Coordinates of C-alpha atoms in Angstrom, one line a residue:
X220 CA -0.2 -0.2 -0.2
X221 CA 1.6 3.3 -0.7
X222 CA 1.2 5.9 1.6
X223 CA 2.0 9.8 0.3
X224 CA 5.0 11.3 1.9
X225 CA 6.2 8.7 3.2
X226 CA 9.7 7.3 2.8
X227 CA 11.0 4.3 3.3
X228 CA 14.5 3.6 5.0
X229 CA 16.5 0.9 3.8
X230 CA 19.1 -1.2 6.2
X231 CA 21.4 -3.2 5.4
X232 CA 23.7 -5.4 7.5
X233 CA 27.4 -6.9 6.7
X234 CA 29.5 -7.7 3.4
X235 CA 26.0 -7.7 1.2
X236 CA 26.5 -3.6 1.6
X237 CA 29.2 -4.1 -1.3
X238 CA 26.4 -5.0 -3.6
X239 CA 25.1 -1.4 -4.1
X240 CA 28.5 -0.4 -5.5
X241 CA 29.7 -3.4 -7.3
X242 CA 26.0 -3.5 -9.2
X243 CA 26.5 0.2 -10.1
X244 CA 30.0 -0.3 -10.9
X245 CA 29.5 -3.5 -13.3
X246 CA 26.4 -1.0 -15.1
X247 CA 29.0 1.2 -16.6
X248 CA 31.8 -1.3 -16.9
X249 CA 33.9 -0.2 -13.8
X250 CA 37.2 -1.9 -14.3
X251 CA 37.0 -5.2 -12.2
X252 CA 40.0 -4.3 -10.0
X253 CA 38.3 -1.1 -9.2
X254 CA 35.0 -3.3 -8.4
X255 CA 36.7 -5.6 -6.0
X256 CA 38.5 -2.7 -4.2
X257 CA 35.4 -1.2 -3.8
X258 CA 33.5 -4.7 -2.8
X259 CA 36.4 -5.4 -0.4
X260 CA 36.6 -1.7 1.5
X261 CA 33.1 -2.1 1.9
X262 CA 33.1 -5.3 3.6
X263 CA 36.1 -4.4 5.7
X264 CA 34.8 -1.6 7.1
X265 CA 30.8 -1.4 7.1
X266 CA 30.8 2.2 8.3
X267 CA 32.3 3.3 4.4
X268 CA 29.3 1.9 2.7
X269 CA 27.6 4.7 1.7
X270 CA 31.3 7.0 0.9
X271 CA 32.0 4.0 -1.1
X272 CA 29.0 3.4 -2.7
X273 CA 27.7 7.4 -3.8
X274 CA 31.7 8.6 -3.8
X275 CA 33.4 5.7 -5.1
X276 CA 31.1 4.5 -8.0
X277 CA 29.4 7.5 -8.8
X278 CA 32.5 9.3 -8.5
X279 CA 34.0 7.3 -11.2
X280 CA 30.9 7.7 -13.2
X281 CA 31.4 11.6 -13.6
X282 CA 34.8 10.9 -14.5
X283 CA 33.6 8.8 -17.7
X284 CA 30.9 10.9 -18.8
X285 CA 31.8 14.6 -17.6
X286 CA 28.8 17.2 -18.2
X287 CA 26.5 14.4 -20.0
X288 CA 23.3 14.3 -17.9
X289 CA 22.7 11.3 -15.9
X290 CA 19.4 10.2 -17.8
X291 CA 21.3 10.2 -21.2
X292 CA 23.6 7.4 -19.8
X293 CA 20.5 5.6 -18.1
X294 CA 18.6 5.5 -21.7
X295 CA 21.6 4.5 -23.5
X296 CA 21.3 1.0 -21.3
X297 CA 17.7 1.4 -21.4
X298 CA 17.2 1.7 -25.1
X299 CA 19.6 -1.3 -25.3
X300 CA 17.8 -3.4 -23.1
X301 CA 14.6 -2.2 -25.0
X302 CA 12.9 -1.3 -21.3
X303 CA 10.3 1.3 -23.1
X304 CA 9.3 -1.2 -25.2
X305 CA 9.0 -4.0 -22.4
X306 CA 7.0 -1.6 -20.0
X307 CA 4.2 -0.5 -22.8
X308 CA 3.6 -4.3 -23.9
X309 CA 2.6 -5.3 -20.0
X310 CA 1.3 -1.7 -19.0
X311 CA -1.0 -0.4 -21.9
X312 CA -1.8 2.9 -22.0
X313 CA -5.6 1.8 -22.4
X314 CA -7.2 4.4 -20.0
X315 CA -8.0 8.0 -22.0
X316 CA -8.3 9.9 -18.9
X317 CA -4.8 9.1 -18.0
X318 CA -2.6 12.2 -18.7
X319 CA 0.9 10.2 -18.5
X320 CA 1.2 6.8 -20.3
X321 CA 2.2 4.2 -17.4
X322 CA 4.9 2.8 -18.9
X323 CA 5.9 6.6 -18.8
X324 CA 5.6 6.8 -15.3
X325 CA 7.7 3.9 -14.2
X326 CA 10.4 4.6 -16.9
X327 CA 10.9 8.0 -14.7
X328 CA 10.5 6.0 -11.7
X329 CA 13.4 3.8 -12.7
X330 CA 15.6 6.6 -14.0
X331 CA 15.0 8.1 -10.2
X332 CA 15.6 5.0 -8.4
X333 CA 19.1 4.1 -10.7
X334 CA 20.3 7.9 -10.0
X335 CA 18.9 9.6 -7.1
X336 CA 16.2 7.7 -5.2
X337 CA 13.8 10.5 -4.5
X338 CA 10.5 9.5 -2.4
X339 CA 7.4 9.4 -4.8
X340 CA 6.4 13.0 -3.4
X341 CA 9.5 14.6 -4.6
X342 CA 9.5 13.0 -8.0
X343 CA 8.1 16.2 -10.1
X344 CA 10.8 18.2 -8.3
X345 CA 13.4 16.2 -9.1
X346 CA 12.9 15.8 -12.3
X347 CA 11.9 19.7 -13.2
X348 CA 15.8 20.5 -13.6
X349 CA 16.0 18.0 -16.6
X350 CA 15.2 18.3 -20.2
X351 CA 11.9 16.8 -20.4
X352 CA 12.8 14.9 -23.6
X353 CA 15.5 13.0 -21.5
X354 CA 12.8 11.3 -19.3
X355 CA 10.1 10.8 -22.1
X356 CA 7.8 13.7 -21.5
X357 CA 6.8 16.7 -23.6
X358 CA 7.4 20.2 -22.4
X359 CA 5.1 20.9 -19.3
X360 CA 4.4 17.3 -18.6
X361 CA 6.9 17.3 -15.7
X362 CA 4.0 19.0 -13.6
X363 CA 2.0 15.8 -14.0
X364 CA 4.3 14.2 -11.8
X365 CA 2.3 14.1 -8.5
X366 CA 2.6 11.1 -6.0
X367 CA -1.2 10.3 -6.7
X368 CA -0.4 10.1 -10.4
X369 CA 2.8 8.2 -9.5
X370 CA 1.1 5.9 -7.0
X371 CA -1.3 4.9 -9.6
X372 CA 1.4 4.0 -12.0
X373 CA 3.1 1.7 -9.1
X374 CA -0.2 -0.1 -8.9
X375 CA -0.5 -0.8 -12.7
X376 CA 2.9 -2.1 -12.1
X377 CA 1.9 -4.5 -9.0
X378 CA -1.7 -5.7 -11.2
X379 CA 0.4 -6.6 -14.1
X380 CA 2.6 -9.7 -15.2
X381 CA 5.4 -8.6 -13.5
X382 CA 7.0 -12.1 -13.3
X383 CA 6.7 -12.1 -17.2
X384 CA 8.3 -8.7 -17.6
X385 CA 11.5 -9.6 -15.6
X386 CA 12.2 -12.7 -17.1
X387 CA 11.9 -11.4 -20.8
X388 CA 14.1 -8.0 -19.2
X389 CA 16.8 -10.2 -17.6
X390 CA 17.0 -12.7 -20.0
X391 CA 17.6 -10.2 -22.5
X392 CA 20.2 -8.4 -20.1
X393 CA 22.1 -11.8 -19.9
X394 CA 22.5 -12.3 -23.9
X395 CA 23.1 -8.6 -24.8
X396 CA 25.6 -8.1 -22.4
X397 CA 26.8 -11.7 -22.3
X398 CA 26.3 -12.3 -18.5
X399 CA 27.6 -15.0 -17.0
X400 CA 25.1 -16.5 -14.4
X401 CA 26.7 -19.6 -13.6
X402 CA 27.6 -18.7 -10.0
X403 CA 25.2 -16.4 -8.1
X404 CA 25.3 -15.1 -4.8
X405 CA 21.9 -14.4 -2.5
X406 CA 21.2 -12.2 0.6
X407 CA 18.7 -10.5 2.2
X408 CA 17.8 -7.2 4.3
X409 CA 15.6 -5.4 5.8
X410 CA 13.4 -2.1 4.7
X411 CA 12.0 -0.3 7.1
X412 CA 8.9 1.6 6.8
X413 CA 8.0 4.9 9.1
X414 CA 4.4 4.8 9.5
X415 CA 1.3 2.6 10.4
X416 CA 0.5 0.8 7.4
X417 CA -2.6 -0.6 8.8
X418 CA -3.8 -2.2 5.2
X419 CA -0.4 -3.8 4.5
X420 CA -1.4 -7.0 6.1
X421 CA -0.8 -9.3 3.8
X422 CA -3.9 -9.6 2.2
X423 CA -4.2 -10.6 -1.5
X424 CA -4.8 -7.9 -4.0
X425 CA -6.6 -9.3 -7.4
X426 CA -5.5 -12.9 -6.9
X427 CA -2.0 -12.1 -6.1
X428 CA -0.1 -12.5 -2.6
X429 CA 1.4 -9.4 -0.7
X430 CA 4.0 -9.1 1.9
X431 CA 2.6 -7.9 5.2
X432 CA 4.9 -4.4 6.6
X433 CA 5.3 -5.9 10.1
X434 CA 7.4 -6.2 12.7
X435 CA 10.7 -8.6 12.6
X436 CA 14.4 -8.8 13.2
X437 CA 15.4 -4.9 11.7
X438 CA 19.0 -5.1 10.3
X439 CA 18.7 -1.7 10.2
X440 CA 18.5 -1.5 14.6
X441 CA 15.0 -0.1 14.3
X442 CA 12.8 -2.7 15.7
X443 CA 10.2 0.5 16.8
X444 CA 9.3 0.1 12.8
X445 CA 7.7 -2.2 10.5
X446 CA 9.5 -3.7 7.8
X447 CA 9.5 -5.9 4.7
X448 CA 12.8 -8.4 4.3
X449 CA 14.1 -8.0 0.8
X450 CA 16.4 -11.3 -0.8
X451 CA 18.4 -10.2 -3.7
X452 CA 20.2 -12.4 -5.9
X453 CA 23.4 -11.1 -7.8
X454 CA 25.8 -13.0 -10.7
X455 CA 29.4 -13.5 -9.5
X456 CA 30.1 -11.9 -12.8
X457 CA 29.7 -8.2 -11.9
X458 CA 27.2 -8.4 -9.0
X459 CA 24.4 -7.7 -12.0
X460 CA 20.9 -8.5 -9.9
X461 CA 19.2 -11.5 -11.5
X462 CA 16.6 -12.1 -8.9
X463 CA 14.5 -11.1 -6.1
X464 CA 11.7 -11.3 -3.5
X465 CA 10.1 -9.4 -1.1
X466 CA 8.4 -10.9 2.2
X467 CA 6.7 -10.4 4.9
X468 CA 8.9 -8.4 7.7
X469 CA 8.7 -11.3 10.3
X470 CA 10.3 -14.0 8.0
X471 CA 13.1 -16.0 9.4
X472 CA 16.5 -14.8 7.4
X473 CA 17.5 -18.3 7.4
X474 CA 14.7 -19.6 5.0
X475 CA 15.2 -16.6 2.5
X476 CA 18.3 -18.9 1.0
X477 CA 16.4 -22.0 0.2
X478 CA 15.0 -22.9 -3.0
X479 CA 18.2 -22.9 -5.4
X480 CA 19.2 -20.4 -8.3
X481 CA 16.3 -18.9 -10.6
X482 CA 15.1 -21.4 -13.3
X483 CA 14.9 -18.3 -15.6
X484 CA 18.6 -18.1 -15.3
X485 CA 19.2 -21.5 -16.2
X486 CA 17.4 -21.0 -19.3
X487 CA 19.6 -18.2 -20.2
X488 CA 22.6 -19.9 -20.5
X489 CA 21.3 -21.9 -23.5

């Protein structure tokens, strides 16, 4: 359930903090020696995570691309992967009342998450300095990015066939970038929520199960906050994210590493 003007706080514990920096490094082709240094530094000193992830990997991005706007960099990868076409396939613009196509809204959310991670209610403010065309918008459409409209877009994404969408995207990424999926790494963390979230109790939505925002073991050391448990599987080859699950906040961490590697990763090798 989306609560406007609420922001989730992500808390991660242990060496898996290196994943954030390593994923960014892999996406822009950072030299493997640099990538390994980032991983070792974060694993050795948890307090350095934020500094290394943001000033390490992203400083290297700045050196590579100079004054090129970051959305243009993200667009290059998104275009190669066909992200917009996939979103349009699974999130059709079939409601004339919508002033922004759902695929457009989700495309902007993706760019925001990769570049800056501003909350939903601040998405319009974040997008305002950019040339609208870089975000797939026409002049004047930036003003349409409010939390209600973005929230409805995210709800449409939840109701869509996300398993097929992500499977197609990841198989394409494996093939296009020749990602080695023979060895995978898996870890989990907690995502804390400030607020009641009384309706996010695990009830089904559209015959789909949902995770419950509830109390559990907090890796952010915030037992006073409700949470979800987020499980991520990445490749040993560049720490590319290959699968994820979001489960109820009281899920035992020991149960999140079972089930073997994703089936689509096995098919992707062939």
